[in-house]
Amino acid sequence: MPVRLTVTSAKSGDTVVEDSTRAALKEQHPNGASCSPTAWTATFRAHPDKGLISPEGMKLR
């Protein structure tokens, strides 16, 4: 699935970061394998210099 990221400055409206990539979706069953819903997810980090990168090492709270 194609993914696009565009970050713009709230102050000037200039584009700060622009990137695109393809996402490999992962199937998830938050209520167990035999219950709905089925969720399809992909996770990225937005890096100010590199654009979309792996979320590896990112701590979610």
PDB file of C-alpha atoms in Angstrom:
ATOM      1  CA  MET A   1       0.000   0.000   0.000  1.00  0.00           C
ATOM      2  CA  PRO A   2       1.467   3.416  -0.886  1.00  0.00           C
ATOM      3  CA  VAL A   3       2.079   5.826   2.003  1.00  0.00           C
ATOM      4  CA  ARG A   4       2.835   9.536   1.657  1.00  0.00           C
ATOM      5  CA  LEU A   5       4.051  11.985   4.294  1.00  0.00           C
ATOM      6  CA  THR A   6       4.006  15.762   3.969  1.00  0.00           C
ATOM      7  CA  VAL A   7       4.894  18.003   6.912  1.00  0.00           C
ATOM      8  CA  THR A   8       4.273  21.720   6.531  1.00  0.00           C
ATOM      9  CA  SER A   9       5.261  24.613   8.758  1.00  0.00           C
ATOM     10  CA  ALA A  10       2.283  26.101  10.598  1.00  0.00           C
ATOM     11  CA  LYS A  11       4.100  29.430  10.609  1.00  0.00           C
ATOM     12  CA  SER A  12       5.089  29.810   6.942  1.00  0.00           C
ATOM     13  CA  GLY A  13       3.170  27.052   5.155  1.00  0.00           C
ATOM     14  CA  ASP A  14       6.432  25.775   3.618  1.00  0.00           C
ATOM     15  CA  THR A  15       6.907  22.033   3.133  1.00  0.00           C
ATOM     16  CA  VAL A  16       9.423  20.836   5.727  1.00  0.00           C
ATOM     17  CA  VAL A  17       9.485  17.083   4.995  1.00  0.00           C
ATOM     18  CA  GLU A  18       8.069  15.164   2.050  1.00  0.00           C
ATOM     19  CA  ASP A  19       8.489  11.412   1.521  1.00  0.00           C
ATOM     20  CA  SER A  20       6.705   8.328   0.220  1.00  0.00           C
ATOM     21  CA  THR A  21       7.137   4.563   0.479  1.00  0.00           C
ATOM     22  CA  ARG A  22       5.162   1.338   0.312  1.00  0.00           C
ATOM     23  CA  ALA A  23       3.758  -0.277   3.462  1.00  0.00           C
ATOM     24  CA  ALA A  24       3.489  -3.992   4.122  1.00  0.00           C
ATOM     25  CA  LEU A  25       0.285  -4.330   6.142  1.00  0.00           C
ATOM     26  CA  LYS A  26       0.085  -6.709   9.106  1.00  0.00           C
ATOM     27  CA  GLU A  27      -3.165  -8.447  10.014  1.00  0.00           C
ATOM     28  CA  GLN A  28      -4.202  -8.066  13.645  1.00  0.00           C
ATOM     29  CA  HIS A  29      -7.138  -9.403  15.664  1.00  0.00           C
ATOM     30  CA  PRO A  30      -7.416  -7.195  18.786  1.00  0.00           C
ATOM     31  CA  ASN A  31     -10.251  -9.306  20.274  1.00  0.00           C
ATOM     32  CA  GLY A  32      -8.733 -12.706  19.448  1.00  0.00           C
ATOM     33  CA  ALA A  33      -8.371 -14.659  16.209  1.00  0.00           C
ATOM     34  CA  SER A  34     -12.004 -15.819  16.123  1.00  0.00           C
ATOM     35  CA  CYS A  35     -13.581 -12.395  16.898  1.00  0.00           C
ATOM     36  CA  SER A  36     -14.032  -9.284  14.807  1.00  0.00           C
ATOM     37  CA  PRO A  37     -12.764  -6.835  13.910  1.00  0.00           C
ATOM     38  CA  THR A  38      -9.746  -7.573  11.760  1.00  0.00           C
ATOM     39  CA  ALA A  39      -7.333  -4.639  11.663  1.00  0.00           C
ATOM     40  CA  TRP A  40      -4.634  -4.064   9.052  1.00  0.00           C
ATOM     41  CA  THR A  41      -1.757  -1.931  10.362  1.00  0.00           C
ATOM     42  CA  ALA A  42       1.598  -0.488   9.352  1.00  0.00           C
ATOM     43  CA  THR A  43       3.886   1.664  11.490  1.00  0.00           C
ATOM     44  CA  PHE A  44       6.474   4.287  10.544  1.00  0.00           C
ATOM     45  CA  ARG A  45       8.413   7.079  12.227  1.00  0.00           C
ATOM     46  CA  ALA A  46       8.596  10.542  10.698  1.00  0.00           C
ATOM     47  CA  HIS A  47      12.247  11.686  10.845  1.00  0.00           C
ATOM     48  CA  PRO A  48      12.924  15.376  10.097  1.00  0.00           C
ATOM     49  CA  ASP A  49      15.890  14.611   7.786  1.00  0.00           C
ATOM     50  CA  LYS A  50      15.187  11.065   6.549  1.00  0.00           C
ATOM     51  CA  GLY A  51      11.394  11.139   6.104  1.00  0.00           C
ATOM     52  CA  LEU A  52       9.566   7.856   6.756  1.00  0.00           C
ATOM     53  CA  ILE A  53      11.729   5.352   8.633  1.00  0.00           C
ATOM     54  CA  SER A  54      11.328   2.161  10.648  1.00  0.00           C
ATOM     55  CA  PRO A  55       9.724   2.498  14.089  1.00  0.00           C
ATOM     56  CA  GLU A  56      12.395   0.151  15.522  1.00  0.00           C
ATOM     57  CA  GLY A  57      13.612   1.427  18.880  1.00  0.00           C
ATOM     58  CA  MET A  58      10.661   3.800  19.296  1.00  0.00           C
ATOM     59  CA  LYS A  59       9.031   3.613  22.741  1.00  0.00           C
ATOM     60  CA  LEU A  60       5.263   4.055  22.790  1.00  0.00           C
ATOM     61  CA  ARG A  61       3.554   5.067  26.019  1.00  0.00           C
TER      62      ARG A  61
END
